[in-house]
PDB file of C-alpha atoms in Angstrom:
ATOM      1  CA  UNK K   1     -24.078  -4.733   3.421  1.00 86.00           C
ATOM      2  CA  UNK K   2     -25.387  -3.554   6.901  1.00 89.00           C
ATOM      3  CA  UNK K   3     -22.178  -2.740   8.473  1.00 92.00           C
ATOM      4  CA  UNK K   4     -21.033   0.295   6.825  1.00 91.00           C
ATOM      5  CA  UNK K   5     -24.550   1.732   7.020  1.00 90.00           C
ATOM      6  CA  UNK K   6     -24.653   0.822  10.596  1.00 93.00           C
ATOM      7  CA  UNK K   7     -21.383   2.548  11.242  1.00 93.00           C
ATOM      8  CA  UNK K   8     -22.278   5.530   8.923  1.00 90.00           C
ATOM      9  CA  UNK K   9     -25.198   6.295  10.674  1.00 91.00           C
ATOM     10  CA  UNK K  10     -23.018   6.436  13.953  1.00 91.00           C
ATOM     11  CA  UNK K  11     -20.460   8.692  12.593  1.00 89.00           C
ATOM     12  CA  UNK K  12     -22.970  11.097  11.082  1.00 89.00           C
ATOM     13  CA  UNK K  13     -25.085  11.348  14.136  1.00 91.00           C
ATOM     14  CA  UNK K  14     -22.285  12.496  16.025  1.00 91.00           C
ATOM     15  CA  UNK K  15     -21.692  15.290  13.132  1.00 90.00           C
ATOM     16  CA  UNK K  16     -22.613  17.974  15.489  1.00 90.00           C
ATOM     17  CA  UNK K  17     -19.384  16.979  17.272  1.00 90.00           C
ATOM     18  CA  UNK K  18     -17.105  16.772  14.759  1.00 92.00           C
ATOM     19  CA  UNK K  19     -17.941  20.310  13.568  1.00 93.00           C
ATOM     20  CA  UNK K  20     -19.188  22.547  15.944  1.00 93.00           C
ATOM     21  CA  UNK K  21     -15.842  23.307  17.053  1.00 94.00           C
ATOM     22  CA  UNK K  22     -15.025  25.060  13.392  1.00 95.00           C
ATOM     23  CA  UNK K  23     -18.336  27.119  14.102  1.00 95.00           C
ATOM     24  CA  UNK K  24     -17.242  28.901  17.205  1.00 93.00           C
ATOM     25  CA  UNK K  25     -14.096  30.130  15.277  1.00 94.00           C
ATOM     26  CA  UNK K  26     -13.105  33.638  13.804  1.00 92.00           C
ATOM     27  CA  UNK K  27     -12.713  32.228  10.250  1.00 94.00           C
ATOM     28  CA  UNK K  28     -12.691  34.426   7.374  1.00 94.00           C
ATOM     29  CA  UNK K  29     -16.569  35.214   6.311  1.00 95.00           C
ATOM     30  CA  UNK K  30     -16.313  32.813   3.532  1.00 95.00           C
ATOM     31  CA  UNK K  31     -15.034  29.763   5.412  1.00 95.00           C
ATOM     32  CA  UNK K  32     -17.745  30.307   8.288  1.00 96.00           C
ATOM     33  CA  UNK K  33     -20.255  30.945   5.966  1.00 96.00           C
ATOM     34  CA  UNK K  34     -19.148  27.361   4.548  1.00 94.00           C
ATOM     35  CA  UNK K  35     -18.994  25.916   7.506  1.00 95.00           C
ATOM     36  CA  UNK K  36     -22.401  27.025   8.699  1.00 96.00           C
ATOM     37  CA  UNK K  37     -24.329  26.257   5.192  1.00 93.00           C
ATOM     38  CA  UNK K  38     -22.310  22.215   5.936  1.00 93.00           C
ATOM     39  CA  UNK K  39     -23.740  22.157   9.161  1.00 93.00           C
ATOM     40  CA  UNK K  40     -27.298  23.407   7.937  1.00 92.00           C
ATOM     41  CA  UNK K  41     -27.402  20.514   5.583  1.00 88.00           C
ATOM     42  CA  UNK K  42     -25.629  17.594   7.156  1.00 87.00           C
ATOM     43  CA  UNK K  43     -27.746  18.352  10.509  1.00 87.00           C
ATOM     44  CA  UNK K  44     -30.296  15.869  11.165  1.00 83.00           C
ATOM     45  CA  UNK K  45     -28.898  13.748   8.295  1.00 82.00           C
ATOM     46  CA  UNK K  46     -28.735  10.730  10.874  1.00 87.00           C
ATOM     47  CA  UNK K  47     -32.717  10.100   9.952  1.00 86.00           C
ATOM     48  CA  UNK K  48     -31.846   9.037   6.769  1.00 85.00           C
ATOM     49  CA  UNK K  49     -29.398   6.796   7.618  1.00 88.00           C
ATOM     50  CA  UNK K  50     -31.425   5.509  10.177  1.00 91.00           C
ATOM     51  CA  UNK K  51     -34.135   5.279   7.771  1.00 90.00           C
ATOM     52  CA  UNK K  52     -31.221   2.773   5.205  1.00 88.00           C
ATOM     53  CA  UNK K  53     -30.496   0.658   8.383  1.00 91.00           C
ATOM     54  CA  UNK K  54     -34.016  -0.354   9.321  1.00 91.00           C
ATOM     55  CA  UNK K  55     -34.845  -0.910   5.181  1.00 89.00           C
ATOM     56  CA  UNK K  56     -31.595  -3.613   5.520  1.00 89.00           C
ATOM     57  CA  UNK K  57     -33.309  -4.988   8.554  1.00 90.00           C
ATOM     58  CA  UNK K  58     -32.633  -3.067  11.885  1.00 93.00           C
ATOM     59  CA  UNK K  59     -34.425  -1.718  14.391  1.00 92.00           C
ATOM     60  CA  UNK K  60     -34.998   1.715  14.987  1.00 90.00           C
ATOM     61  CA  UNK K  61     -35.002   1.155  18.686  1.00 91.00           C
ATOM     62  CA  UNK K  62     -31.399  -1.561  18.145  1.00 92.00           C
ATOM     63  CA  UNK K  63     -29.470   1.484  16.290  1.00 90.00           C
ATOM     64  CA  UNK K  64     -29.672   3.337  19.999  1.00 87.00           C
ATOM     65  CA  UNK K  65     -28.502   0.129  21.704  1.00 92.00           C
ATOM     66  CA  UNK K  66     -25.516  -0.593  18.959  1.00 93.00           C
ATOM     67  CA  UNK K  67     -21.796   0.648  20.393  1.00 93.00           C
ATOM     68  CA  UNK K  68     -20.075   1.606  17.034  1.00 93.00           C
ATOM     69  CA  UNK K  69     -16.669  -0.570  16.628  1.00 94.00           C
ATOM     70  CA  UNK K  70     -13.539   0.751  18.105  1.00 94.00           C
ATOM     71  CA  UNK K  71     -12.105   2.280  15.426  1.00 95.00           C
ATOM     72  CA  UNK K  72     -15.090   4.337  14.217  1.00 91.00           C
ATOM     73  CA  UNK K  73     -15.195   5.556  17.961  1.00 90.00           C
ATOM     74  CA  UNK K  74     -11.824   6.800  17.408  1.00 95.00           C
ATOM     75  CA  UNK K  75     -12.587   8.494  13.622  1.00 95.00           C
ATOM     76  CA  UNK K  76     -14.969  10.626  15.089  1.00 93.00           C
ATOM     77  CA  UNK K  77     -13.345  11.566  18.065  1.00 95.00           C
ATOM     78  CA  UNK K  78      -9.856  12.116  16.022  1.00 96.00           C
ATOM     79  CA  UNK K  79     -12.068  14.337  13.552  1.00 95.00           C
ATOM     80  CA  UNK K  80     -13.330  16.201  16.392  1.00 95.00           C
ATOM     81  CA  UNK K  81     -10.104  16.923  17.605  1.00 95.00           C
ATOM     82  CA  UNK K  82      -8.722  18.456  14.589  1.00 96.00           C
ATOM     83  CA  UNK K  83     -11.917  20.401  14.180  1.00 95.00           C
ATOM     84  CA  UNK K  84     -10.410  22.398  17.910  1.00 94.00           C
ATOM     85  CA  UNK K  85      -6.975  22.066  17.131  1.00 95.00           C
ATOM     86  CA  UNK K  86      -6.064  22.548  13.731  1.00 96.00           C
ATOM     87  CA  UNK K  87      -8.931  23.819  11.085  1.00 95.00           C
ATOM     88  CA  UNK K  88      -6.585  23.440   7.877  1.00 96.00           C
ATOM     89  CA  UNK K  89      -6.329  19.897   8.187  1.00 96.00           C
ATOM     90  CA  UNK K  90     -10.011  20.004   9.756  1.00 96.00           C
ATOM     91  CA  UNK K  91     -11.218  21.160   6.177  1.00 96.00           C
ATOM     92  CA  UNK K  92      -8.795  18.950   4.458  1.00 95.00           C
ATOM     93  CA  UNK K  93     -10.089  15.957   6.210  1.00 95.00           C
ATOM     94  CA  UNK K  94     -13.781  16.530   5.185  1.00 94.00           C
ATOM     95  CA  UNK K  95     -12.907  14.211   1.492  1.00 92.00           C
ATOM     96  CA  UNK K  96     -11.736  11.517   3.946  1.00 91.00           C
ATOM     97  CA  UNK K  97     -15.793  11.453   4.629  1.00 88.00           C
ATOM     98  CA  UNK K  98     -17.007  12.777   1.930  1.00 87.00           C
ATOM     99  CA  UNK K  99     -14.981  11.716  -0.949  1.00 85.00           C
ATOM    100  CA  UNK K 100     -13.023  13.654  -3.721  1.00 84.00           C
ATOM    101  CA  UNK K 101     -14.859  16.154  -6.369  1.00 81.00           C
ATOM    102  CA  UNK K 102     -14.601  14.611  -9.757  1.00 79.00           C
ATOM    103  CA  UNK K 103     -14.234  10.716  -8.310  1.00 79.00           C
ATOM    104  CA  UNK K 104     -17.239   8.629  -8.234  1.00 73.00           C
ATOM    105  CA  UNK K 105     -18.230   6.721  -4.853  1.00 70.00           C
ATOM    106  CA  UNK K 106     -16.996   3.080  -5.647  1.00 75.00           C
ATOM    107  CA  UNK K 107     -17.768   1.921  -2.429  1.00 73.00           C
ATOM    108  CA  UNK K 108     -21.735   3.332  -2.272  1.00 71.00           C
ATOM    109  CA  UNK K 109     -21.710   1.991  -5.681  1.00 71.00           C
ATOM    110  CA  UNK K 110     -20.310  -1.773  -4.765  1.00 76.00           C
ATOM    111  CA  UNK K 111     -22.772  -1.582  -1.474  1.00 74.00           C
ATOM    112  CA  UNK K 112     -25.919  -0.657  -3.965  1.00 72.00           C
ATOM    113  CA  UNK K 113     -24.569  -3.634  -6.424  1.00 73.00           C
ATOM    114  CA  UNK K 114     -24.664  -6.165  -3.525  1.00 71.00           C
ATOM    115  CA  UNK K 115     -28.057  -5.022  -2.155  1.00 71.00           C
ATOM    116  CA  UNK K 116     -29.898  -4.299  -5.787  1.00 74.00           C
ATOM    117  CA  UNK K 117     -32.456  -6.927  -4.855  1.00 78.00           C
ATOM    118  CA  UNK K 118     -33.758  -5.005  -1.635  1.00 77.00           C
ATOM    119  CA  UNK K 119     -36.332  -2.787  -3.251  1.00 75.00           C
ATOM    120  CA  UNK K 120     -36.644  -0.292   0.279  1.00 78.00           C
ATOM    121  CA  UNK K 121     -32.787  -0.203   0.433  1.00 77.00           C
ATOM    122  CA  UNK K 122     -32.522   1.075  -3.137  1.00 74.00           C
ATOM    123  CA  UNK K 123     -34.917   3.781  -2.463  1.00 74.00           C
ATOM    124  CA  UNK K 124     -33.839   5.307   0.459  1.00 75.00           C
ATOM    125  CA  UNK K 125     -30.169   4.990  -1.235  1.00 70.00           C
ATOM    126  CA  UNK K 126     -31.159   6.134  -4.404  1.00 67.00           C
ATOM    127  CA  UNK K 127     -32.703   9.312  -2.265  1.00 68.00           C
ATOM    128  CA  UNK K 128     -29.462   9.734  -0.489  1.00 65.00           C
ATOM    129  CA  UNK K 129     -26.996   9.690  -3.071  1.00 69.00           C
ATOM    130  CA  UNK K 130     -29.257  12.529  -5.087  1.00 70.00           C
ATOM    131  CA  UNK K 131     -29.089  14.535  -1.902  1.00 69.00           C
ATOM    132  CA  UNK K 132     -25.217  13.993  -2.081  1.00 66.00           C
ATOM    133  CA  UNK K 133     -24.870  15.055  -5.483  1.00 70.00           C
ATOM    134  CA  UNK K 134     -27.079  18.096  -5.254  1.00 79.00           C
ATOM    135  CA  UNK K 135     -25.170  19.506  -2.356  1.00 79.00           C
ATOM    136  CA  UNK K 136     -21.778  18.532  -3.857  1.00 83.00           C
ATOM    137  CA  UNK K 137     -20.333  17.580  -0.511  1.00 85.00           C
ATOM    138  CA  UNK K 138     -17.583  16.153  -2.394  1.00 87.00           C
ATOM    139  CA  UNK K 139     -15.952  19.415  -3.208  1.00 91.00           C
ATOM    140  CA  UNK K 140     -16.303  21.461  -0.103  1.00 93.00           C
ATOM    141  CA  UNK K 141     -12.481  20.834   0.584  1.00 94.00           C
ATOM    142  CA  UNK K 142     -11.510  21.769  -2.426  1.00 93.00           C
ATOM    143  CA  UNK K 143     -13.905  25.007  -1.842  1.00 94.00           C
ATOM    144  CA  UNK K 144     -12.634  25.648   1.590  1.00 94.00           C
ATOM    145  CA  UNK K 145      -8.597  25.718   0.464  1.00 94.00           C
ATOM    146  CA  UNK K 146     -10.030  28.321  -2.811  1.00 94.00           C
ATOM    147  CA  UNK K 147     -10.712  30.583   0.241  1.00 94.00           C
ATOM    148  CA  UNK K 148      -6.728  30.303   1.670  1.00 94.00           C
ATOM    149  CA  UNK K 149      -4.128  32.369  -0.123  1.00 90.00           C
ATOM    150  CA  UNK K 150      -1.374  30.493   1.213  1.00 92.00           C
ATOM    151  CA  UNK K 151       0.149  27.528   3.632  1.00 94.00           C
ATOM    152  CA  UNK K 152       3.381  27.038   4.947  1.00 95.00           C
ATOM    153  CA  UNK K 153       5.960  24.670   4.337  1.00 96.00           C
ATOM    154  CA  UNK K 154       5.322  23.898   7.745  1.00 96.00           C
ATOM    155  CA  UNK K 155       2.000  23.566   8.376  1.00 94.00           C
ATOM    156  CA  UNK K 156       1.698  21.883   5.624  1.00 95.00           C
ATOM    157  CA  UNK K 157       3.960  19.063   6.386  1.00 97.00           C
ATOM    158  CA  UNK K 158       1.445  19.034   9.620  1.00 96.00           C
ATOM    159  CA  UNK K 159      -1.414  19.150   7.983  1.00 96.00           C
ATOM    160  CA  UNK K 160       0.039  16.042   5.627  1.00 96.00           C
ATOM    161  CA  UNK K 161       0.503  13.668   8.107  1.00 97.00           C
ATOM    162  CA  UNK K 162      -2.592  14.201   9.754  1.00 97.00           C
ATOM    163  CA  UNK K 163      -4.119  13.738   6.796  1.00 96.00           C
ATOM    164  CA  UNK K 164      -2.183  10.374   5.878  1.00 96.00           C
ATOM    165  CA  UNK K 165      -3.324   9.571   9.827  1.00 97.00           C
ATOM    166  CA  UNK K 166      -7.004  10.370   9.331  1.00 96.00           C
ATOM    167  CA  UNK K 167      -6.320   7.939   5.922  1.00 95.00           C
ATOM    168  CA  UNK K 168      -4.693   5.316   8.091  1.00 97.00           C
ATOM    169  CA  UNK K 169      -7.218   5.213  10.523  1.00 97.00           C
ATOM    170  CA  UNK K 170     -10.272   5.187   8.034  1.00 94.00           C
ATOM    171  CA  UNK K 171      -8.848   2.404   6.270  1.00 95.00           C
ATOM    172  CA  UNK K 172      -8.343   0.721   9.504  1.00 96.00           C
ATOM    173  CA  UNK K 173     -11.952   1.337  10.377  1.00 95.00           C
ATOM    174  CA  UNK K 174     -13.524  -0.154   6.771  1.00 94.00           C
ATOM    175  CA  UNK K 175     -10.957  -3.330   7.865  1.00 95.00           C
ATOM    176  CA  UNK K 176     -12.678  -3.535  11.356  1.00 95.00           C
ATOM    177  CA  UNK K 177     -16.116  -3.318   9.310  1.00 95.00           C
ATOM    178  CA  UNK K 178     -15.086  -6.106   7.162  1.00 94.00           C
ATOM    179  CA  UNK K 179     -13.672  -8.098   9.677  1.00 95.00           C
ATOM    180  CA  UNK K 180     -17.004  -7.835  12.288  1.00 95.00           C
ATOM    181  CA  UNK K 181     -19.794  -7.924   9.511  1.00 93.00           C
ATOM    182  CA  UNK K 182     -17.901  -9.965   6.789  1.00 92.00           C
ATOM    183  CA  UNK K 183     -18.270 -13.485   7.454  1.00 93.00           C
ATOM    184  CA  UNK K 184     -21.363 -13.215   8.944  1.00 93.00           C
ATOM    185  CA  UNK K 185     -24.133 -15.069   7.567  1.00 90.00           C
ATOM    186  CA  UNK K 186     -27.094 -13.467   9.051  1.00 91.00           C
ATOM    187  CA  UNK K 187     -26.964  -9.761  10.784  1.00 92.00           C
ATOM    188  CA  UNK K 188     -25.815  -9.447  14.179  1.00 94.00           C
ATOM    189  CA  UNK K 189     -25.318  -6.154  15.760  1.00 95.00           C
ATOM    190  CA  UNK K 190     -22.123  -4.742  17.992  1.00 94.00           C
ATOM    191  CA  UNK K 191     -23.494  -4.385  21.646  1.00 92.00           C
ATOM    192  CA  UNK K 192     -21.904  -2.947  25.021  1.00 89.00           C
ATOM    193  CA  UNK K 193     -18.415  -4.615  25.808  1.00 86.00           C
ATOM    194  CA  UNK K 194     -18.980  -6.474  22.642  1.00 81.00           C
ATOM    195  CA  UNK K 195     -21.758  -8.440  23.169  1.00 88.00           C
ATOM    196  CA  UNK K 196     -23.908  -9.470  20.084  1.00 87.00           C
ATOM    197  CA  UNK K 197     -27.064  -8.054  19.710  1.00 92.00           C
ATOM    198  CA  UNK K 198     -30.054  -9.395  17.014  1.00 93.00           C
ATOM    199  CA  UNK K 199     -30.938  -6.479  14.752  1.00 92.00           C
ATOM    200  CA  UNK K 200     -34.838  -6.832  16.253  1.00 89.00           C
ATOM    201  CA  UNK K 201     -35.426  -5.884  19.684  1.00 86.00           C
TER     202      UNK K 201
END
């Protein structure tokens, strides 16, 4: 259950990143002011994931120590990317981390299931996913596209397969998180070059 926590809490402290390029552009008033009220609430977010890593048993100090695995390195840097390059597919690619309005998250759900004996997990968690529903994160792509009169035949072929991409490559990354943290039997952490560390320093 550790390993998507573990790798959450690396992609959202890097969140700064992935967005400040969108922040620095001339978007219409109600996109930027979007865009700045996502960063105001997503900023600093990493101390509550931290916080749900050390309740399932890690260090503090380990989760400065942990590399995150490959293809999480490459998420965040691909989401980055966009955010510079191409801001309709940067705001279409937000579900791919946040989810889809109206869809409820399975996978937070299935993690919660398999940890529903950890009493400090299920508070912090419990926290988190009020804080997720409250802001309704969920829908901000849906907000951000009620704010574009129109796309392209185009672009929006572009936009589409960096979107099925950014899918790809997230699926890719949950298979590298199942395949590292899946058959262990008790937690060990993805150092430098690869090297394992114990979640206790």
């Amino acid at each position: 259950v550790a390993g998507p926590f573990i790798e959450q809490y690396h992609v959202t402290s890097r969140f700064v990143e992935i967005i400040a390029p969108l922040l620095s552009m001339r978007l219409a008033q109600p996109l930027r002011a979007q865009m700045f009220r996502y960063y105001g609430e997503e900023y600093g977010h990493e101390a509550l994931e931290s916080t749900t890593c050390e309740a399932l048993g890690v260090a503090p100090q380990r989760l400065a120590q942990i590399t995150p695995l490959p293809l999480h390195f490459a998420f965040v840097d691909t989401l980055t990317l966009l955010a510079d390059l191409d801001p309709v597919t940067s705001f279409a690619a937000i579900m791919v981390i946040e989810g889809i309005y109206g869809e409820p998250p399975r996978m937070s759900l299935r993690l919660a299931a398999a940890a529903r004996d950890n009493a400090s997990f299920n508070a912090v968690s419990g926290e988190h996913e009020e804080l997720n529903e409250s802001l309704n994160h969920n829908s901000i792509s849906r907000d951000m596209f009620a704010h574009i009169a129109a796309v392209g035949p185009a672009r929006q072929a572009v936009t589409m397969h960096r979107i099925l991409f950014m899918l790809e490559l997230n699926q890719r990354a949950w298979g590298g998180i199942a395949q590292f943290y899946g058959p262990q039997t008790e937690l060990r952490l993805h150092g430098p070059f690869g090297q394992p560390l114990t979640p206790k320093p």
